[in-house]
XYZ file of C-alpha atoms in Angstrom:
559
model
C -0.255 0.442 0.171
C 1.462 3.251 -1.344
C 1.910 5.989 1.144
C -0.854 8.303 -0.657
C -2.799 5.518 -0.085
C -2.208 5.145 4.037
C -2.626 8.624 4.102
C -6.095 8.656 2.370
C -7.473 5.957 4.806
C -6.237 7.904 7.769
C -8.203 10.811 6.379
C -11.339 9.098 6.288
C -10.750 7.780 9.706
C -10.500 11.408 11.212
C -13.094 12.590 9.047
C -15.100 10.105 10.457
C -14.184 10.760 13.901
C -14.905 14.099 13.824
C -17.912 14.129 12.283
C -18.964 11.736 15.234
C -19.948 8.884 12.627
C -17.824 6.315 14.959
C -16.263 6.390 18.044
C -12.956 5.853 19.104
C -14.173 2.774 20.637
C -15.171 1.087 17.744
C -12.211 2.230 15.684
C -9.727 0.625 18.099
C -11.805 -2.307 18.055
C -12.059 -2.670 14.383
C -7.958 -1.950 14.128
C -7.508 -4.775 15.856
C -9.357 -7.206 13.618
C -7.786 -5.367 10.472
C -4.521 -6.286 11.641
C -5.701 -9.913 11.650
C -7.275 -9.667 8.180
C -5.745 -7.317 6.324
C -8.866 -5.415 5.351
C -9.332 -1.547 5.537
C -10.360 -0.621 8.980
C -13.208 1.378 7.626
C -14.673 -1.665 5.755
C -14.372 -3.897 9.000
C -16.595 -1.149 10.622
C -19.403 -1.861 7.893
C -19.035 -5.678 7.987
C -19.288 -5.068 11.583
C -22.071 -2.719 11.777
C -20.678 -0.015 13.364
C -20.941 2.198 10.003
C -23.572 2.206 7.487
C -23.432 1.860 3.700
C -24.137 5.564 3.376
C -22.294 6.981 5.835
C -19.273 4.858 4.241
C -19.543 5.603 0.683
C -20.228 9.248 1.701
C -16.894 9.347 3.579
C -15.463 7.896 0.612
C -16.692 10.177 -1.636
C -14.956 13.054 0.026
C -11.558 11.432 0.682
C -11.570 10.082 -3.146
C -13.256 12.469 -5.063
C -15.189 9.645 -6.546
C -18.886 9.843 -7.611
C -21.613 7.526 -5.685
C -22.950 5.123 -7.755
C -27.198 4.961 -7.971
C -28.210 1.582 -9.387
C -31.433 2.848 -10.777
C -29.804 6.191 -12.284
C -27.292 4.455 -13.939
C -27.768 0.650 -14.690
C -25.282 -1.965 -15.629
C -24.739 -2.544 -18.951
C -21.838 -3.897 -19.790
C -21.999 -7.650 -21.036
C -20.356 -9.595 -18.962
C -19.147 -12.143 -21.652
C -17.709 -9.076 -23.195
C -14.704 -8.537 -20.510
C -11.837 -10.683 -19.899
C -11.958 -10.659 -15.883
C -13.328 -13.590 -13.881
C -16.089 -12.905 -11.841
C -13.795 -14.585 -8.820
C -11.424 -11.399 -9.379
C -14.590 -9.116 -9.125
C -15.690 -10.902 -6.387
C -12.727 -10.679 -4.262
C -12.448 -7.050 -5.162
C -15.516 -6.196 -4.424
C -15.959 -4.325 -7.878
C -18.226 -4.276 -10.937
C -18.092 -3.033 -14.208
C -21.114 -0.851 -15.338
C -20.697 0.684 -18.708
C -18.345 2.057 -21.699
C -17.596 5.437 -21.851
C -15.417 5.822 -24.480
C -12.303 3.488 -24.283
C -12.884 4.233 -20.605
C -14.533 1.567 -18.776
C -17.032 2.914 -15.649
C -16.788 0.701 -12.525
C -18.160 0.699 -9.272
C -16.360 -0.585 -6.472
C -17.082 -0.885 -2.715
C -12.985 0.389 -1.729
C -11.945 2.748 -4.074
C -8.603 3.516 -2.671
C -7.789 -0.377 -3.348
C -4.912 0.165 -5.476
C -4.644 -3.390 -6.110
C -7.682 -4.093 -7.648
C -8.235 -1.364 -9.389
C -4.313 -1.595 -11.294
C -5.002 -5.644 -11.957
C -8.464 -4.390 -13.865
C -6.622 -2.549 -15.981
C -4.196 -4.952 -16.570
C -7.091 -7.462 -17.314
C -9.256 -4.695 -19.676
C -5.972 -3.279 -21.405
C -7.445 0.045 -21.107
C -8.489 2.891 -19.089
C -11.041 2.524 -16.141
C -12.818 5.386 -14.014
C -14.016 4.286 -10.423
C -17.441 5.125 -8.814
C -18.349 4.445 -5.239
C -20.391 1.506 -4.528
C -22.380 0.514 -1.172
C -21.693 -2.561 -0.443
C -25.716 -3.376 -0.622
C -26.405 -2.388 -3.590
C -23.003 -3.787 -5.152
C -24.089 -7.112 -3.836
C -27.278 -7.046 -5.488
C -26.251 -5.608 -8.665
C -23.289 -8.933 -8.700
C -25.783 -11.151 -7.762
C -28.072 -10.308 -10.853
C -25.089 -9.623 -13.724
C -22.925 -12.567 -12.527
C -25.963 -14.955 -11.377
C -24.270 -15.824 -8.424
C -25.423 -14.150 -4.278
C -22.636 -12.184 -2.812
C -22.864 -12.988 0.912
C -23.010 -10.311 3.639
C -21.393 -11.841 7.165
C -22.936 -12.238 9.800
C -22.365 -10.914 13.538
C -21.991 -12.840 16.503
C -21.011 -11.815 19.895
C -19.762 -14.817 21.909
C -15.882 -15.111 22.346
C -16.296 -11.624 20.076
C -13.037 -10.487 18.906
C -11.970 -13.944 17.417
C -15.616 -14.012 16.102
C -15.456 -10.979 14.579
C -12.032 -11.666 13.114
C -13.446 -14.837 11.652
C -16.450 -12.835 10.085
C -14.536 -10.155 8.650
C -11.994 -12.517 7.079
C -14.423 -14.938 5.688
C -16.812 -12.604 4.222
C -15.641 -13.708 0.906
C -15.637 -17.194 1.027
C -18.519 -18.616 2.501
C -20.749 -21.705 0.865
C -23.869 -21.620 -0.740
C -26.101 -22.444 2.800
C -23.825 -19.316 4.260
C -24.874 -17.251 0.780
C -28.487 -17.952 0.778
C -29.042 -17.113 4.571
C -27.554 -13.823 3.944
C -29.351 -12.930 0.694
C -32.528 -13.851 2.030
C -32.028 -11.839 5.028
C -30.973 -8.869 3.096
C -34.234 -9.462 0.887
C -36.324 -9.224 4.109
C -35.364 -6.712 5.853
C -35.323 -4.634 2.306
C -39.091 -5.814 1.995
C -39.757 -4.944 5.774
C -40.770 -8.094 6.844
C -41.598 -9.698 9.992
C -40.107 -13.367 9.693
C -38.841 -15.194 7.706
C -39.541 -18.995 7.314
C -36.998 -21.896 6.266
C -39.312 -24.804 5.584
C -37.918 -27.961 4.122
C -40.017 -30.337 1.652
C -39.732 -33.462 0.152
C -38.114 -32.267 -2.567
C -37.417 -28.849 -2.151
C -36.649 -26.277 0.632
C -39.482 -23.440 0.648
C -38.245 -19.812 2.150
C -41.597 -17.728 3.183
C -41.748 -13.616 4.451
C -44.092 -12.529 6.458
C -44.634 -8.689 5.310
C -47.289 -7.166 6.566
C -48.857 -9.928 8.345
C -49.141 -12.215 5.430
C -46.840 -14.629 4.589
C -45.563 -14.674 0.744
C -43.626 -16.960 -1.280
C -39.897 -15.741 -1.514
C -38.271 -18.493 -3.319
C -37.639 -22.125 -3.502
C -34.639 -23.770 -3.860
C -32.524 -27.322 -3.868
C -33.110 -29.343 -0.919
C -30.019 -30.090 -0.997
C -29.329 -26.178 0.120
C -31.913 -27.043 3.562
C -28.957 -28.444 6.099
C -26.651 -25.931 5.065
C -28.878 -23.286 5.316
C -30.001 -24.697 8.540
C -26.403 -24.985 10.070
C -25.285 -21.782 9.444
C -27.955 -20.082 10.819
C -27.445 -22.572 14.009
C -23.827 -21.597 13.969
C -24.122 -18.266 14.217
C -27.269 -18.307 17.088
C -25.236 -20.402 19.032
C -27.466 -23.211 18.911
C -26.527 -27.046 19.357
C -25.266 -28.369 15.808
C -26.227 -32.033 16.715
C -29.079 -31.598 17.970
C -31.872 -32.232 15.580
C -34.666 -34.028 17.461
C -35.886 -31.039 19.776
C -36.692 -27.351 19.676
C -34.116 -24.893 19.808
C -34.416 -20.913 20.170
C -31.520 -18.082 19.937
C -30.359 -14.930 19.146
C -28.184 -13.084 16.782
C -27.476 -10.108 14.366
C -27.025 -10.004 10.619
C -25.461 -6.824 9.389
C -27.448 -5.282 6.958
C -26.008 -2.160 4.745
C -23.783 -1.610 7.584
C -26.199 -1.679 10.500
C -26.784 -4.655 12.635
C -30.001 -6.189 13.071
C -31.163 -8.713 16.000
C -32.405 -11.502 15.507
C -34.558 -14.033 17.425
C -34.189 -17.911 16.005
C -36.474 -20.675 16.470
C -35.705 -24.454 15.186
C -38.453 -27.158 14.565
C -37.572 -30.826 13.596
C -40.191 -32.138 10.821
C -40.236 -35.136 8.932
C -38.044 -33.764 6.241
C -35.307 -31.877 8.264
C -34.789 -28.772 10.509
C -37.413 -25.953 9.797
C -36.302 -22.421 11.248
C -37.866 -19.227 11.791
C -36.006 -15.870 12.149
C -37.921 -13.291 13.956
C -36.763 -10.224 12.298
C -36.022 -7.650 15.238
C -34.666 -3.853 13.640
C -34.829 -1.058 15.731
C -34.420 1.244 12.704
C -37.724 -0.027 11.453
C -39.747 0.444 14.630
C -41.344 3.658 15.653
C -41.307 3.794 19.236
C -42.683 7.036 19.591
C -46.679 7.147 20.881
C -47.446 9.786 17.933
C -46.228 7.507 15.192
C -47.844 4.323 16.018
C -50.477 4.941 13.588
C -53.454 4.722 17.147
C -55.969 7.172 16.447
C -55.401 11.027 18.707
C -57.932 9.595 21.474
C -56.121 6.717 22.000
C -52.893 8.164 22.097
C -54.137 10.674 24.482
C -55.482 8.035 26.823
C -51.728 6.827 26.601
C -50.083 9.884 27.445
C -51.895 10.682 30.391
C -51.526 7.000 31.593
C -47.625 7.546 31.523
C -47.920 10.257 33.828
C -49.605 8.367 36.527
C -47.771 8.314 39.895
C -48.876 4.889 40.384
C -51.525 2.028 39.070
C -51.984 -0.538 36.252
C -52.294 0.206 33.260
C -53.101 -2.560 30.309
C -51.964 -3.151 27.122
C -53.929 -6.020 25.380
C -54.420 -7.932 21.794
C -54.006 -11.174 20.420
C -49.949 -12.031 19.361
C -48.688 -9.852 16.112
C -50.859 -7.050 17.142
C -47.858 -4.379 18.465
C -48.725 -4.885 21.799
C -44.785 -4.605 22.495
C -44.014 -1.779 20.364
C -47.052 0.243 22.270
C -45.613 -1.017 25.521
C -42.165 0.256 24.183
C -43.310 3.756 23.178
C -44.715 4.035 26.653
C -41.053 3.431 28.027
C -39.700 5.551 25.725
C -41.723 8.297 27.706
C -39.599 7.666 30.323
C -36.450 8.204 29.128
C -34.341 11.264 30.367
C -36.836 11.188 33.411
C -35.918 10.807 37.184
C -37.778 7.954 37.464
C -36.348 4.100 37.660
C -37.719 1.805 35.072
C -37.194 -1.666 35.489
C -38.558 -4.307 33.228
C -39.206 -8.285 33.227
C -39.807 -9.477 29.312
C -40.017 -13.089 27.468
C -37.856 -12.295 25.406
C -35.795 -8.707 25.650
C -36.549 -7.482 22.502
C -35.393 -3.948 22.056
C -32.478 -2.743 24.579
C -32.687 0.751 26.067
C -30.257 2.857 28.049
C -32.733 4.113 30.670
C -34.274 0.554 31.743
C -32.920 -2.273 33.903
C -33.960 -5.087 31.736
C -34.673 -8.551 32.642
C -34.885 -11.522 30.542
C -37.346 -14.409 31.956
C -35.401 -17.934 33.097
C -38.051 -20.328 33.861
C -35.201 -23.116 33.875
C -33.284 -21.374 37.254
C -36.834 -19.996 38.567
C -36.523 -16.531 37.060
C -40.291 -16.343 36.169
C -42.174 -13.000 35.538
C -43.592 -13.575 39.219
C -40.405 -14.034 40.887
C -38.949 -10.801 38.840
C -41.675 -8.990 40.048
C -41.451 -9.673 43.981
C -37.472 -8.913 43.752
C -38.085 -5.838 41.780
C -39.939 -4.582 44.714
C -37.070 -4.172 46.502
C -34.758 -2.367 44.191
C -36.959 1.246 44.671
C -38.683 1.515 41.510
C -40.854 4.120 39.843
C -41.904 2.161 37.148
C -42.135 -1.834 35.985
C -42.893 -3.337 32.845
C -44.171 -6.829 32.817
C -43.937 -8.141 29.304
C -47.129 -10.449 29.931
C -49.733 -11.291 32.662
C -49.880 -14.916 32.307
C -51.133 -16.681 35.284
C -52.550 -15.905 38.657
C -49.206 -15.585 40.599
C -48.191 -12.849 38.179
C -51.315 -11.386 38.509
C -51.410 -10.919 42.122
C -47.785 -9.238 42.406
C -48.701 -7.075 39.642
C -51.641 -5.621 41.170
C -49.416 -5.685 44.738
C -47.039 -3.247 42.827
C -49.502 -1.225 41.265
C -51.488 -0.713 44.996
C -47.944 0.209 46.760
C -46.913 3.305 44.717
C -45.594 1.537 41.390
C -46.790 2.389 38.006
C -47.180 -0.918 36.201
C -46.981 -1.381 32.294
C -47.987 -4.957 31.394
C -49.805 -6.720 28.544
C -52.318 -9.102 28.928
C -54.603 -11.269 26.598
C -58.219 -10.676 26.214
C -60.371 -9.857 23.079
C -61.171 -6.018 23.850
C -60.292 -3.361 26.560
C -63.178 -4.151 28.296
C -62.854 -7.458 28.687
C -59.763 -7.468 30.367
C -61.335 -6.654 33.493
C -63.146 -10.195 33.987
C -59.795 -11.566 32.926
C -57.899 -10.544 35.514
C -60.963 -11.560 37.904
C -60.682 -14.804 36.128
C -57.103 -14.659 37.307
C -58.226 -14.599 41.041
C -57.456 -10.869 41.468
C -60.101 -9.607 43.873
C -62.728 -7.055 42.875
C -61.441 -4.701 45.535
C -58.274 -4.813 44.244
C -58.553 -4.033 40.914
C -60.967 -1.168 41.617
C -57.851 0.141 43.823
C -54.518 -0.286 41.258
C -56.686 -0.471 37.667
C -55.370 3.126 35.777
C -56.783 1.787 32.675
C -56.448 -0.429 29.520
C -55.961 -0.280 25.638
C -56.194 -3.129 23.217
C -55.105 -2.568 19.529
C -55.031 -4.932 15.935
C -52.520 -4.089 13.273
C -54.773 -3.587 9.707
C -52.818 -3.373 6.266
C -52.476 -0.028 4.782
C -53.464 0.884 1.203
C -50.300 1.307 -1.554
C -50.313 5.220 -1.698
C -48.553 4.508 -5.029
C -51.936 3.023 -6.368
C -54.876 4.224 -4.536
C -58.032 4.151 -6.072
C -61.654 4.779 -5.134
C -65.273 3.044 -6.059
C -68.506 3.485 -4.700
C -68.915 1.561 -1.101
C -70.561 -2.304 -1.699
C -73.410 -3.653 0.193
C -70.974 -5.071 3.067
C -69.286 -1.540 3.622
C -72.402 0.123 3.607
C -73.845 -2.604 6.432
C -70.623 -1.854 8.604
C -71.066 1.569 8.604
C -74.673 1.581 10.109
C -73.719 -0.956 12.214
C -71.290 1.378 14.474
C -73.708 4.332 13.925
C -71.634 5.853 11.132
C -72.723 7.525 7.660
C -71.486 5.518 4.919
C -69.331 7.115 2.309
C -69.767 7.980 -0.887
C -66.319 6.744 -2.096
C -63.882 4.112 -0.528
C -60.192 3.864 -1.378
C -58.343 0.724 -2.546
C -55.653 -0.148 -3.724
C -55.395 -1.648 -7.266
C -51.765 -3.594 -7.147
C -48.636 -1.977 -8.312
C -45.045 -3.282 -8.313
C -44.308 -1.062 -5.082
C -46.785 -3.638 -3.608
C -46.237 -6.941 -5.363
C -49.504 -6.377 -6.289
C -51.502 -6.618 -3.183
C -52.622 -3.110 -3.300
C -51.446 -2.956 0.406
C -47.762 -1.437 1.688
C -47.032 -1.421 5.288
C -49.535 -1.859 8.531
C -51.388 0.685 10.934
C -52.804 0.327 14.518
C -56.622 0.356 15.302
C -57.185 1.123 18.817
C -59.127 1.813 22.064
C -58.429 2.868 25.231
C -59.863 4.125 28.545
C -58.843 5.477 31.717
C -60.935 4.080 34.648
C -63.138 6.716 36.044
C -64.476 6.784 39.259
C -68.007 5.373 38.787
C -65.771 2.264 36.612
C -64.053 1.496 39.326
C -67.143 1.121 42.179
C -68.673 -0.615 38.931
C -65.959 -3.073 39.079
C -65.481 -3.409 43.142
C -69.454 -4.054 42.816
C -68.657 -6.689 40.283
C -70.941 -5.224 37.798
C -71.087 -6.658 34.244
C -68.883 -6.070 31.278
C -72.157 -4.498 29.668
C -72.728 -2.043 32.738
C -68.915 -1.287 32.426
C -69.008 -0.588 28.245
C -72.138 1.866 29.321
C -69.287 3.263 31.833
C -66.880 3.589 29.666
C -68.954 4.685 26.559
C -70.410 7.892 29.046
C -66.747 8.857 29.330
C -65.876 8.705 25.979
C -64.965 5.382 25.093
C -64.658 4.549 21.113
C -64.491 0.937 20.259
C -61.763 -0.192 17.883
C -64.149 -0.569 15.232
C -64.941 2.888 15.158
C -61.603 3.829 15.008
C -61.101 1.386 12.333
C -63.613 3.058 10.625
C -62.196 6.420 10.830
C -59.438 4.993 9.617
C -61.338 3.819 6.284
C -62.589 7.143 5.879
C -58.963 8.688 5.504
C -58.248 5.940 2.678
C -55.724 3.975 4.948
C -57.366 1.040 4.914
C -60.351 -0.593 3.981
C -63.517 -2.230 5.671
C -62.642 -6.187 4.694
C -58.943 -5.246 6.585
C -61.331 -3.622 10.147
C -63.639 -6.541 9.763
C -60.380 -9.143 9.930
C -58.778 -7.319 12.475
C -62.068 -6.866 15.182
C -64.365 -9.304 14.098
C -67.557 -7.458 14.051
């Protein structure tokens, strides 16, 4: 490496540090890995998730003076067969010929400061070469399309951290078919906004499906021969037992996509054709932990904000699995950031990490349950306690005790709607006088698919839509929105999801009624008198706003 290149790389690191894009500790760690792997420090930072693709190419552009390649504006037009350059050379150098401009070959490179790759390419093509800077993810996709090979992104694991990071960076170019399959599928899932990836072995193939906007869609079919390799790769990076194929296993790992680390929860299960694997993507960057950005109605958000200011009491979130309860609970936790209140949580599992919250993962195999963790919390002088889920009478009793002794308790519980939470807790053994003394309020929610904004159209409502409007006391609209289907939404007419919800703060009349064991119908009447609006009504508001359809609301609330 020439002195000029060394100076440029030093200048690049100084630039990143001065702009606070990376911190000194991350650079120091990357330097240890770089010494062992021979890769530039900035590339190591990117592969370990400490430096995003966008920040990396921006820094390269400032130091090298090269332009940044935008694939959509400048697609690949060079035929690989016309070049005397092997795909292996281009893959190792992470460089891709884009187009000819006169006698000059324009190429996109992940590392424009790599003199060895540039000089080798100049020698191979026998002419001038000009470089543009490629984001690693853009290069990976374009190279895969041009050369029918899937470029791999090395995953990140955290056991024996330095050694594993060294292996990760050193082996990023030499992974097998199973590793490349897992990496490419994960990148596609993140790009599609998927929440889960399903690897499903069958008799003659491996089916891979993605859960996008709550719906499972087919992603691809690959040879059954790749199934064991893909499953083994996932188990290795999730620190699971490779030799155990008879029992289900659970683990956690992270992948690096576009230079940022994305947490993943892994669950394997034995089937007659091999192990099935589901990856739950926990992408903090894709989740808006802000009450105003959850998509809930103004009334529901107002209830949540007023509840968060409570000095004590029990506030519950209810809804089925996959309804966004955890996201709402975490958004409530986020409101305590920067406050003087001590916040503790017990969860199963801990999905996102907060600097201002002391989070505990339950471990029933060693006796650490929700109830036992809650009892220990009461001796740690907390102000706010989050309980991931109230599942049993013991946890319900301890949560109520905490709420009645000066603590604000947030928790989730399974019930059909907000008002059904009261009989649910009574069924768990909570005494009516305790519930009346400690209950602060309840919110319920569901997720519905959003109409794709790129193909939204309008039509007159059909009979079922008119009947729905009238059943909730609304006026049928003259027009309703729907999605025609386009490339942006994959032809489904929907893209993304939004929340519909209902919530109430327990009024004095309601609390007296709870203490007197009043019926759910009586509680419902008191809630409506206090301004309670049902999920169906909230959903209809979103239909009128053109955000979703009546069918989505009906499916969500089971009207």
